[in-house]
mmCIF file of C-alpha atoms and ligand atoms in Angstrom:
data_model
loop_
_atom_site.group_PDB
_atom_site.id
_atom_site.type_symbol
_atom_site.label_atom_id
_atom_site.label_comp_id
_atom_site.label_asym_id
_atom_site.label_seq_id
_atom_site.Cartn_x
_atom_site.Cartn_y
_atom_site.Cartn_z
ATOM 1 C CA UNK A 1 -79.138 77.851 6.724
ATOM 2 C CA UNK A 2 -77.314 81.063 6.008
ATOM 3 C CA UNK A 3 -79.191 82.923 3.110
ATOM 4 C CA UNK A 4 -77.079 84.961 0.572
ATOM 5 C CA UNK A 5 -78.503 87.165 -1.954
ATOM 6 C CA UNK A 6 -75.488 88.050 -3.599
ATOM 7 C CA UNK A 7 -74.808 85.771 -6.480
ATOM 8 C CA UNK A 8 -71.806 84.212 -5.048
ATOM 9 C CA UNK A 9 -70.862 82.183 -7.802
ATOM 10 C CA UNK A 10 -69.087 85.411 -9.060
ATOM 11 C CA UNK A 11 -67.207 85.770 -6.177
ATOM 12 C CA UNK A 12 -65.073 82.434 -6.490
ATOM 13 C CA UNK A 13 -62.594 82.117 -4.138
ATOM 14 C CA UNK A 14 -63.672 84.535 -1.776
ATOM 15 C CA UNK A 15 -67.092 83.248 -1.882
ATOM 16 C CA UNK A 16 -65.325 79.810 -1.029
ATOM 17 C CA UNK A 17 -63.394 81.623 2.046
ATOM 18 C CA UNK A 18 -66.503 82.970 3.062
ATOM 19 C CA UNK A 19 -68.358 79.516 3.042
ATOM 20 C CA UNK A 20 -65.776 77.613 4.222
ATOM 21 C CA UNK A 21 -65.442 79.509 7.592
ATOM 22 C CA UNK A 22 -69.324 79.870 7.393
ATOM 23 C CA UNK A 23 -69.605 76.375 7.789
ATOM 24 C CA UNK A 24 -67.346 75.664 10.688
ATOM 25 C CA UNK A 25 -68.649 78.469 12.332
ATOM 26 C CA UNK A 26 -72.337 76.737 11.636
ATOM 27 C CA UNK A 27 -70.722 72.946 12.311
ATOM 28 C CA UNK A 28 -69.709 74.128 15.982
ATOM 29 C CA UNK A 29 -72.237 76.162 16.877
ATOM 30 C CA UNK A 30 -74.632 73.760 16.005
ATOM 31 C CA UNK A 31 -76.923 75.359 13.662
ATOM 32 C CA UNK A 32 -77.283 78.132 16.712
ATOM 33 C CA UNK A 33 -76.761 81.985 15.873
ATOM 34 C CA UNK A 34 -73.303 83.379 15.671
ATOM 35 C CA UNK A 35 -72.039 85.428 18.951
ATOM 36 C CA UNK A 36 -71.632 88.869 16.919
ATOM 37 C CA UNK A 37 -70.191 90.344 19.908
ATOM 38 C CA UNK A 38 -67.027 88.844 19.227
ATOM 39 C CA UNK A 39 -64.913 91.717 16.896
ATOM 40 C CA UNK A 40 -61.571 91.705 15.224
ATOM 41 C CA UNK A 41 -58.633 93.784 16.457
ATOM 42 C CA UNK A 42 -58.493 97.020 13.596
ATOM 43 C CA UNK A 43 -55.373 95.370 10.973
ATOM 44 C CA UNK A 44 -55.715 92.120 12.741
ATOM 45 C CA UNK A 45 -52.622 89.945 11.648
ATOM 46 C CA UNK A 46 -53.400 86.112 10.488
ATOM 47 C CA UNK A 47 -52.375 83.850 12.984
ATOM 48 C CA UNK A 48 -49.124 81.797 12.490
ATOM 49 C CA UNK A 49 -48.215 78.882 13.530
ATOM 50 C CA UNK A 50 -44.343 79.235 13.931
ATOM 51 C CA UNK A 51 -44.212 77.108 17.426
ATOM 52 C CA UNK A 52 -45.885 74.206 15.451
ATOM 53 C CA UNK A 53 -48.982 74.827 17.633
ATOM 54 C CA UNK A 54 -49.104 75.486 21.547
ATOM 55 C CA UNK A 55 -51.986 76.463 22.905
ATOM 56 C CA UNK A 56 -52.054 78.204 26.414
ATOM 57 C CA UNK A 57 -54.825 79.187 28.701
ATOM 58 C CA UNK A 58 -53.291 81.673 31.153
ATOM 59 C CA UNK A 59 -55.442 82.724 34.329
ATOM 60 C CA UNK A 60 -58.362 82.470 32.453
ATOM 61 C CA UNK A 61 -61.751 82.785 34.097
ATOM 62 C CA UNK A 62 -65.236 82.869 32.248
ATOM 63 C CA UNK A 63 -68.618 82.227 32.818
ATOM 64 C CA UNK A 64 -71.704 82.585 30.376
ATOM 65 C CA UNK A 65 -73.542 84.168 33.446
ATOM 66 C CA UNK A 66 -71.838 85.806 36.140
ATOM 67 C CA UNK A 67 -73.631 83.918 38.944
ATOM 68 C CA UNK A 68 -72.318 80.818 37.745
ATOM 69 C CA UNK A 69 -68.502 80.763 37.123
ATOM 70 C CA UNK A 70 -67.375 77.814 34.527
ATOM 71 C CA UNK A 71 -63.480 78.396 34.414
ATOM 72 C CA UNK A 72 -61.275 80.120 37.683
ATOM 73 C CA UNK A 73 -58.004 80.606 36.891
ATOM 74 C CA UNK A 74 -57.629 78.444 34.871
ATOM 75 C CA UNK A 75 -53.683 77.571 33.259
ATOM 76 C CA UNK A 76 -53.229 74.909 30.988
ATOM 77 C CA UNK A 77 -50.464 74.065 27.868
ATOM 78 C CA UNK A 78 -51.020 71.855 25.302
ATOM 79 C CA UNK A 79 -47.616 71.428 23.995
ATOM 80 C CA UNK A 80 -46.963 71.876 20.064
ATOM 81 C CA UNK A 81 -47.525 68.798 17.998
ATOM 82 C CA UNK A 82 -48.687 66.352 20.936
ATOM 83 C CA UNK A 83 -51.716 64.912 22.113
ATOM 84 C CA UNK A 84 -53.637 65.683 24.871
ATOM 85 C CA UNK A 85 -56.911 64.344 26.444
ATOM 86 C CA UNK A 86 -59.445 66.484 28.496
ATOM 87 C CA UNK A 87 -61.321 64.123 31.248
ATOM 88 C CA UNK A 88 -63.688 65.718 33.661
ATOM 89 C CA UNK A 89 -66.952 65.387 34.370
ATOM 90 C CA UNK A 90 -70.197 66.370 32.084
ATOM 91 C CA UNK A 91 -70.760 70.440 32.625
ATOM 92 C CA UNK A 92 -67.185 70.849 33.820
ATOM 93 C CA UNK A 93 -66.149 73.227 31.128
ATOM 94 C CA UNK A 94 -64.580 71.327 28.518
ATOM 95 C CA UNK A 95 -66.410 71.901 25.168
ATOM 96 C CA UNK A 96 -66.565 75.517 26.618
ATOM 97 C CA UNK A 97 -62.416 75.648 26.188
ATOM 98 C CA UNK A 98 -63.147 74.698 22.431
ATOM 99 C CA UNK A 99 -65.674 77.506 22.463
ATOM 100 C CA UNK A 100 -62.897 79.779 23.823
ATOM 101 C CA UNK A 101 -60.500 78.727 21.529
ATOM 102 C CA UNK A 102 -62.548 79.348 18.393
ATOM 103 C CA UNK A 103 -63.257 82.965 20.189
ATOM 104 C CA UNK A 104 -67.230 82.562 20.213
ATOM 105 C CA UNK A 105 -66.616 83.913 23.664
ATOM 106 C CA UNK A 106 -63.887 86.124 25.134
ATOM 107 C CA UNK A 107 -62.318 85.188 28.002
ATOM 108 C CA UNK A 108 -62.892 87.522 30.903
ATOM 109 C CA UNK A 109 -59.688 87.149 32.689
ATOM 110 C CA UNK A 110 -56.523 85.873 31.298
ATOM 111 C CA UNK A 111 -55.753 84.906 27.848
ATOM 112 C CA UNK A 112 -55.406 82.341 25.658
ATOM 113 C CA UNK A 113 -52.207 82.380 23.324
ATOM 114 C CA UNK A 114 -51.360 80.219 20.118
ATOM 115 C CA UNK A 115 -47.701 80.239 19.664
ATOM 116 C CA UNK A 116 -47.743 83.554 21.770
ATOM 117 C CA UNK A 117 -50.264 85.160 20.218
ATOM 118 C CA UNK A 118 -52.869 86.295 22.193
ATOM 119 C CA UNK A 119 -56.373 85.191 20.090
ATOM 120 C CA UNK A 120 -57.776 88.287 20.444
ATOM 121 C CA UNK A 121 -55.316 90.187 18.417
ATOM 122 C CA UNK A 122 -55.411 87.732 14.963
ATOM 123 C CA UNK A 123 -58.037 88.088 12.491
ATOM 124 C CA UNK A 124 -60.898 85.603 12.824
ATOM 125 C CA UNK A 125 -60.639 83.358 9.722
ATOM 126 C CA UNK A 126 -57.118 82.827 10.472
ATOM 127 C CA UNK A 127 -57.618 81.594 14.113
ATOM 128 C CA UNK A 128 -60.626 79.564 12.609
ATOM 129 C CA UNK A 129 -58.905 78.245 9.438
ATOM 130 C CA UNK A 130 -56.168 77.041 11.693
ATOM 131 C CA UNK A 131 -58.569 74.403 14.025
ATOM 132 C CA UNK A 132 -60.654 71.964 13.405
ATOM 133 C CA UNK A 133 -63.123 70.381 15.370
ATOM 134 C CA UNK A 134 -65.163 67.531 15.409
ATOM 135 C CA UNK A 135 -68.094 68.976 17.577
ATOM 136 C CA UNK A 136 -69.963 67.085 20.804
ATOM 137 C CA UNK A 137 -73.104 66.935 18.163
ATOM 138 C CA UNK A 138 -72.473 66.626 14.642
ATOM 139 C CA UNK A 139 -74.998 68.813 12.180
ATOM 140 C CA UNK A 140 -75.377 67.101 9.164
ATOM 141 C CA UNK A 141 -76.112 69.314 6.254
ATOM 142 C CA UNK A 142 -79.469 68.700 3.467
ATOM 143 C CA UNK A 143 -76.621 66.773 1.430
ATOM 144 C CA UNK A 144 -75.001 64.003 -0.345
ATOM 145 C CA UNK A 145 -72.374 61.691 1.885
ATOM 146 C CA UNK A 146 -69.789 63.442 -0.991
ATOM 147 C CA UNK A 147 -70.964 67.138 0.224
ATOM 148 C CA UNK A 148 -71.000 66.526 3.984
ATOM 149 C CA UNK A 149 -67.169 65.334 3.839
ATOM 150 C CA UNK A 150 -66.273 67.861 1.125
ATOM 151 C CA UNK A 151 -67.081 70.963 3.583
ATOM 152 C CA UNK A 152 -63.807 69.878 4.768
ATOM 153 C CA UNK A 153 -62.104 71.217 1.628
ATOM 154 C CA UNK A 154 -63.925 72.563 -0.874
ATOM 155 C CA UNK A 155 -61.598 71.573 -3.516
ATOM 156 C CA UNK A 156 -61.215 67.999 -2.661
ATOM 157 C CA UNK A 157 -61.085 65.475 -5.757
ATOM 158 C CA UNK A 158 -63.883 62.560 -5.112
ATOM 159 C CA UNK A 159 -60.494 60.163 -4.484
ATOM 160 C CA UNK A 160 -59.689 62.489 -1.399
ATOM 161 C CA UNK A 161 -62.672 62.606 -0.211
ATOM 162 C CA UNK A 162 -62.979 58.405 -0.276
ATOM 163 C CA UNK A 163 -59.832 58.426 1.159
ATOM 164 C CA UNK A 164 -60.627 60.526 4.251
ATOM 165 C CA UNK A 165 -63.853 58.286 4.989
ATOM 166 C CA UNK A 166 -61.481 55.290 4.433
ATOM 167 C CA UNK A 167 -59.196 56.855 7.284
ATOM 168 C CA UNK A 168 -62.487 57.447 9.207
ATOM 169 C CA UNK A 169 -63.889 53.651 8.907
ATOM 170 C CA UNK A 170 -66.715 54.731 7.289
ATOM 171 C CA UNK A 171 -65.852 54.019 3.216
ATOM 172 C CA UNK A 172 -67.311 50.231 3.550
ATOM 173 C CA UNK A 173 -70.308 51.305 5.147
ATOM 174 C CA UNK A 174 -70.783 54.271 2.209
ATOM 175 C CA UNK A 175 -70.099 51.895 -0.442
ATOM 176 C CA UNK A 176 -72.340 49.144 0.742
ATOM 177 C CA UNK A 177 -75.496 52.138 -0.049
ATOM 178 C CA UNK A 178 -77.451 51.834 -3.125
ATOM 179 C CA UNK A 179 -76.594 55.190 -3.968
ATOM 180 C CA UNK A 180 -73.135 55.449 -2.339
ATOM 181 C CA UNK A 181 -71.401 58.676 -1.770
ATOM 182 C CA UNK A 182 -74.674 60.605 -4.100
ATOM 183 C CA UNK A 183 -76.382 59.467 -0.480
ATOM 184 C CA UNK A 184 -78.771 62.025 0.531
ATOM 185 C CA UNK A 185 -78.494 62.720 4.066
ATOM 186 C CA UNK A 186 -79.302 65.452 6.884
ATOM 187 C CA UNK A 187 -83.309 66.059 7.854
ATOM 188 C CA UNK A 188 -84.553 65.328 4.605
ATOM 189 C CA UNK A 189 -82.540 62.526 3.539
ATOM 190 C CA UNK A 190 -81.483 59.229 4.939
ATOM 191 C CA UNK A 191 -81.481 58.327 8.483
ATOM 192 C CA UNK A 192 -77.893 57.708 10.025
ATOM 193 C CA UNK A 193 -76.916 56.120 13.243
ATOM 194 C CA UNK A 194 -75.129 58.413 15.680
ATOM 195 C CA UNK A 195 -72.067 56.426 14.906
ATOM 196 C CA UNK A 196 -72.051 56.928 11.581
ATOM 197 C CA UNK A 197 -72.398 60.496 11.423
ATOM 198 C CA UNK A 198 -69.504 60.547 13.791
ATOM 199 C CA UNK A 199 -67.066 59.138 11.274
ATOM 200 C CA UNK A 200 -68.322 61.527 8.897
ATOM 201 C CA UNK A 201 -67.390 64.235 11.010
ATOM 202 C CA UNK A 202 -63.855 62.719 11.608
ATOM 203 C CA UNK A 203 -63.691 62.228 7.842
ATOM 204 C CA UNK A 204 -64.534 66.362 7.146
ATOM 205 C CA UNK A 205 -61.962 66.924 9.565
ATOM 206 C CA UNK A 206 -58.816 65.149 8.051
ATOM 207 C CA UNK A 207 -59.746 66.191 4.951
ATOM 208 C CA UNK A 208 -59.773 69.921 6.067
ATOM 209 C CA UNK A 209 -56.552 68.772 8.024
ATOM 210 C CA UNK A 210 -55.871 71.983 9.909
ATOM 211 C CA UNK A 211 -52.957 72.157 12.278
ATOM 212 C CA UNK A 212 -54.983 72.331 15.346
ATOM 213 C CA UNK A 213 -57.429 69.254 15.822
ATOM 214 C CA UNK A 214 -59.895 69.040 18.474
ATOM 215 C CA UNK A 215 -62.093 65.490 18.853
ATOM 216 C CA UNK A 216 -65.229 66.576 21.556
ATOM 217 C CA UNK A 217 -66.486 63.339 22.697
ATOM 218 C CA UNK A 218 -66.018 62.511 18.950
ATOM 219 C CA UNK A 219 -66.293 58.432 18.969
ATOM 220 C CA UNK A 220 -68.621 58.328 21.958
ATOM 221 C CA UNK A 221 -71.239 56.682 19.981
ATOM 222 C CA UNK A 222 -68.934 54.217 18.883
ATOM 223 C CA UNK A 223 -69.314 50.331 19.495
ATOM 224 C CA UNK A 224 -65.138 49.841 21.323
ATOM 225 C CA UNK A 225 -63.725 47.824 18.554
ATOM 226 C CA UNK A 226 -64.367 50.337 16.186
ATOM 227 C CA UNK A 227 -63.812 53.334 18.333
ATOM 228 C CA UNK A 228 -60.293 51.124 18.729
ATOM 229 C CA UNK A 229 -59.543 50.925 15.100
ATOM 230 C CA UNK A 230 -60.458 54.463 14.309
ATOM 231 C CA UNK A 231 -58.162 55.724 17.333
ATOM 232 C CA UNK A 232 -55.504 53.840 15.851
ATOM 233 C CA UNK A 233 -55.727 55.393 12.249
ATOM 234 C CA UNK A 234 -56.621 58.943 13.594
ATOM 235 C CA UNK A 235 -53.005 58.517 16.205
ATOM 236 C CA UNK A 236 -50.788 56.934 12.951
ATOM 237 C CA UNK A 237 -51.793 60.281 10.860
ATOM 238 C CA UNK A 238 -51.368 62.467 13.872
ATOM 239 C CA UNK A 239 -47.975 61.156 14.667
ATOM 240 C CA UNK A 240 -47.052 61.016 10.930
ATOM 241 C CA UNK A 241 -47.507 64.344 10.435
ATOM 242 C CA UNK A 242 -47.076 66.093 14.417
ATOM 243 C CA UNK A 243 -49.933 67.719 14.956
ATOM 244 C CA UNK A 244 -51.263 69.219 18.262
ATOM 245 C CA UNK A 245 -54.815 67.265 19.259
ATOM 246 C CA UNK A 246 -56.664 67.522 21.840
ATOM 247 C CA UNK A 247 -59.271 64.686 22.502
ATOM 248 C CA UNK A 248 -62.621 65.188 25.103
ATOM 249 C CA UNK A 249 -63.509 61.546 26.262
ATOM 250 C CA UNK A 250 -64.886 59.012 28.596
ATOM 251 C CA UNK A 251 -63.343 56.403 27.720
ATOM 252 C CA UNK A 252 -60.044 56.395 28.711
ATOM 253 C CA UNK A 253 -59.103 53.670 27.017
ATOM 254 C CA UNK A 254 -59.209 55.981 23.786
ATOM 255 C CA UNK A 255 -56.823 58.562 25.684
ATOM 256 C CA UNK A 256 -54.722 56.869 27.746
ATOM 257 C CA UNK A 257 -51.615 57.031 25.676
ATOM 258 C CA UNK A 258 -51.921 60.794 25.579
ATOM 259 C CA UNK A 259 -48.877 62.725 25.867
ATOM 260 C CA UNK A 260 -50.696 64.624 28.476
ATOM 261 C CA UNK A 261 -53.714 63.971 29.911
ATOM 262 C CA UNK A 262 -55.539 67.067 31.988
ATOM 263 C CA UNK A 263 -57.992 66.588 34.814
ATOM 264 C CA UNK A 264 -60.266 69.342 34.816
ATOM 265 C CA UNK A 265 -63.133 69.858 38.020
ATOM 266 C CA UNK A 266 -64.810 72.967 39.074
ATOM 267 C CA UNK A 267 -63.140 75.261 36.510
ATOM 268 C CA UNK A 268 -59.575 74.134 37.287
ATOM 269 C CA UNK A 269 -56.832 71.697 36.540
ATOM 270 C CA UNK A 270 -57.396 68.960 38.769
ATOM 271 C CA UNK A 271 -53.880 66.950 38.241
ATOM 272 C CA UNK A 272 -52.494 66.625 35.266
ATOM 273 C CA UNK A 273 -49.438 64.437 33.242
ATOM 274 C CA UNK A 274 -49.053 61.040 31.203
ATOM 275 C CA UNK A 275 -51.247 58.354 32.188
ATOM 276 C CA UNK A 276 -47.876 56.573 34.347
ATOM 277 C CA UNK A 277 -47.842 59.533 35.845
ATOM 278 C CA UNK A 278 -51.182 59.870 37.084
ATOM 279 C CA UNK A 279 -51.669 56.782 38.011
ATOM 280 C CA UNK A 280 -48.564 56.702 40.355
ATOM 281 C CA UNK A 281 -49.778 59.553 41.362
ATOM 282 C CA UNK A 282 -52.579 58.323 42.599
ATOM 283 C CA UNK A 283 -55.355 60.709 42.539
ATOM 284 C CA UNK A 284 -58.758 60.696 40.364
ATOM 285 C CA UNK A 285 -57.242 59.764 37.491
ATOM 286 C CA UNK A 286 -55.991 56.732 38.508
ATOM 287 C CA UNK A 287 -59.450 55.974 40.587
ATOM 288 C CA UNK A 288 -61.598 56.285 37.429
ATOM 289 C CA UNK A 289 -59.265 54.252 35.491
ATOM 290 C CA UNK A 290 -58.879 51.026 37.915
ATOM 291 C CA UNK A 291 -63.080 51.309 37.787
ATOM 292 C CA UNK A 292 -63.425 51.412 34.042
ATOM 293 C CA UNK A 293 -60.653 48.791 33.450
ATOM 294 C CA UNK A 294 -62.469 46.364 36.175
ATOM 295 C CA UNK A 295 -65.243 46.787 34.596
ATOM 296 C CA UNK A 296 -63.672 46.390 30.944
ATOM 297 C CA UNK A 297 -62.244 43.094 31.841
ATOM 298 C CA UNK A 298 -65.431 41.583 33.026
ATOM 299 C CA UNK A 299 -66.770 42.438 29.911
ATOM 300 C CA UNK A 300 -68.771 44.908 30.444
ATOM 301 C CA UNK A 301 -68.682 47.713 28.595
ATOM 302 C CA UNK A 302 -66.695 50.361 30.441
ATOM 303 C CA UNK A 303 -67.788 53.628 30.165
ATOM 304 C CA UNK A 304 -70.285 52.767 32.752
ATOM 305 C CA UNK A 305 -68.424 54.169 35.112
ATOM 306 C CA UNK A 306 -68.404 57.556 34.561
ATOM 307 C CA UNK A 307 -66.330 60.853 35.184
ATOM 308 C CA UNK A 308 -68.484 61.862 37.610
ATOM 309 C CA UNK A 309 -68.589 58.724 39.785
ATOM 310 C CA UNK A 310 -65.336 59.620 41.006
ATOM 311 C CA UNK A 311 -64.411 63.085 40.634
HETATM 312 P P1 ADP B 401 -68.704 69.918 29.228
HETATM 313 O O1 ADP B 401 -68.337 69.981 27.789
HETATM 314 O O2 ADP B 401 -67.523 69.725 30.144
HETATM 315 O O3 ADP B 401 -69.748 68.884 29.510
HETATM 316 P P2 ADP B 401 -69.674 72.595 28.754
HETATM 317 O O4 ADP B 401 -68.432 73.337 28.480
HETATM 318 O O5 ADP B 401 -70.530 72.243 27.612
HETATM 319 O O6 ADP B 401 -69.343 71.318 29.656
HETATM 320 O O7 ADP B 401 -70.571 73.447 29.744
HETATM 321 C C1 ADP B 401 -70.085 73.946 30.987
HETATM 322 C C2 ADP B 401 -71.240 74.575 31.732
HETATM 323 O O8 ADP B 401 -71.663 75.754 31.050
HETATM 324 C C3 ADP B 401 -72.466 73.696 31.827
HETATM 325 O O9 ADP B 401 -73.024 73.866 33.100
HETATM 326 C C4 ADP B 401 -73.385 74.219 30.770
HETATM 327 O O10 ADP B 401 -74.723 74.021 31.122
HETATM 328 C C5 ADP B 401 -73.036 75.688 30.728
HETATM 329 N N1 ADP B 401 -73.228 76.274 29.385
HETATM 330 C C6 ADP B 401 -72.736 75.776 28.227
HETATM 331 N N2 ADP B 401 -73.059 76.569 27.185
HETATM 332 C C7 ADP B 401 -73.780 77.595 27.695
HETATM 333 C C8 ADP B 401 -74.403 78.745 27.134
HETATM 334 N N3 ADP B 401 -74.335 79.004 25.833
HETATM 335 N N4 ADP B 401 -75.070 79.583 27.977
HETATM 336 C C9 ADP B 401 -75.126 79.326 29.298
HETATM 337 N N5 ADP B 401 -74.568 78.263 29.893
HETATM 338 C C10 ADP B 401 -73.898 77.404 29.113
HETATM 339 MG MG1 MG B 402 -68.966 68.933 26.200
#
């Protein structure tokens, strides 16, 4: 997708750098053009992560077209080293936060801080190195199974790489292929199911295993036992090693034992808290989870009842 003429295999590590951000920039953005509007800060200092991780959106407004805000004032904190799920409804802003975050788009009020850094003043690769994402739509790339997880670390031994699609529920299904992991996938290789290319998405992403994780709707197209199991091994290795997630979902079965889960409708924080606390509380949360869960226990499967039925 991105044609170099240089011959980068001179350039080692830099040329690994250079592809490595190249394709998280390409992951998120979907195979779409980069937003070169976006500059560094002249002697832009890396990012660091000295707060283990909090990420703050302070009075921050933006919109993509000025007759049609998305965010108003918007403050949120997602605390260092917990978990926290985004629920609102479809169009309400939420993979735009993520877009915000990775600075494809300045804010145009407010700012958004990591540890107290405002993102705008740390250089680009650092702010990018330092999250990971597994995107709404997962791009696969003209590759082998191996290659798609790899772009999560270059360097990865083959063991690391099984080991990451193990964690992602997806190792079985690879081995069970004639040609395994040398699987050609992407347009011109072997069709996937939605599902599957999830876990391979999850699997680049704890093998990259930044210190900022953020899961868009990333097990949507999961069957819920599955979804289930991978939650559990994705929480265990999240807990294990305290890192700050944020997780986008309907389901809120996946999210409910958030740390903090955060309402969002019409570019603000609707209510916001742990899922006791919302649902004392009273308010949408609690409405859209007594639906799903009715639903869920007469079998049917619950994300039929969606965000926007209630909100
Ligand atoms: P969510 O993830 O909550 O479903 P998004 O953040 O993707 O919502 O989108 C919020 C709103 O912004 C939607 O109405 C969407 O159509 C609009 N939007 C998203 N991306 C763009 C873009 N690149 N240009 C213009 N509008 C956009
Ligand atoms: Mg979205």
């Amino acid at each position: 997708v991105f044609q170099l003429s240089v011959p980068l295999n001179f350039l080692g590590s830099v040329y690994r750098e250079l592809r490595q951000s190249l394709l998280d920039m390409e992951t998120l953005f979907n195979l779409q053009k980069v937003n070169v509007a976006i500059k560094e800060v002249p002697n832009a200092k890396p990012l660091e992560l000295t707060g283990g991780g909090e990420i703050v959106f302070e009075n921050v407004t933006f919109a993509y077209n000025k007759e049609r805000p998305i965010l108003q004032n918007l403050n949120l904190t997602i605390p260092a080293g917990k978990k926290v799920a985004i629920v609102g409804p479809s169009g309400c802003g939420k993979s735009t936060l993520l877009k915000l975050l990775f600075r494809f788009y300045d804010v145009q009020e407010g700012r958004i801080l990591i540890d107290g850094q405002d993102i705008r003043h740390v250089s680009l690769a650092s702010l990018r190195k330092a999250i990971g994402v597994v995107p709404q739509d997962t791009p696969l790339f003209n590759d082998t199974i191996e290659h798609n997880i790899r772009y999560g670390d270059l360097s990865a031994p083959p063991e690391a790489v099984r080991a990451a699609a193990a964690r992602a529920r997806i190792d079985h299904i690879i081995s069970a292929f004639p040609d395994g992991y040398q699987t050609m996938v992407g347009e011109r290789g072997m069709m996937i199911s939605g599902g599957e290319k999830q876990r391979l998405a999850v699997s680049r992403l704890l093998l990259k295993d930044p210190p900022l994780l953020f899961f868009d709707e990333a097990t949507s197209a999961l069957d819920t036992h599955t979804e289930q199991a991978l939650m559990q091994n994705i929480n265990g290795i999240l807990k294990e090693k305290a890192r700050t997630s944020v997780f986008v979902a309907h389901r809120l079965r996946t999210i409910y034992d958030s740390d903090k889960i955060i309402v969002l409708k019409e570019g603000k924080v609707a209510e916001s808290g742990s899922h006791s606390e919302l649902i004392d509380t009273g308010g949408v949360y609690s409405e859209l989870w007594s639906a799903q869960e009715t639903l869920f226990q007469h079998g049917t499967s619950e994300h039929e009842v969606a965000v926007e039925d209630v909100l």
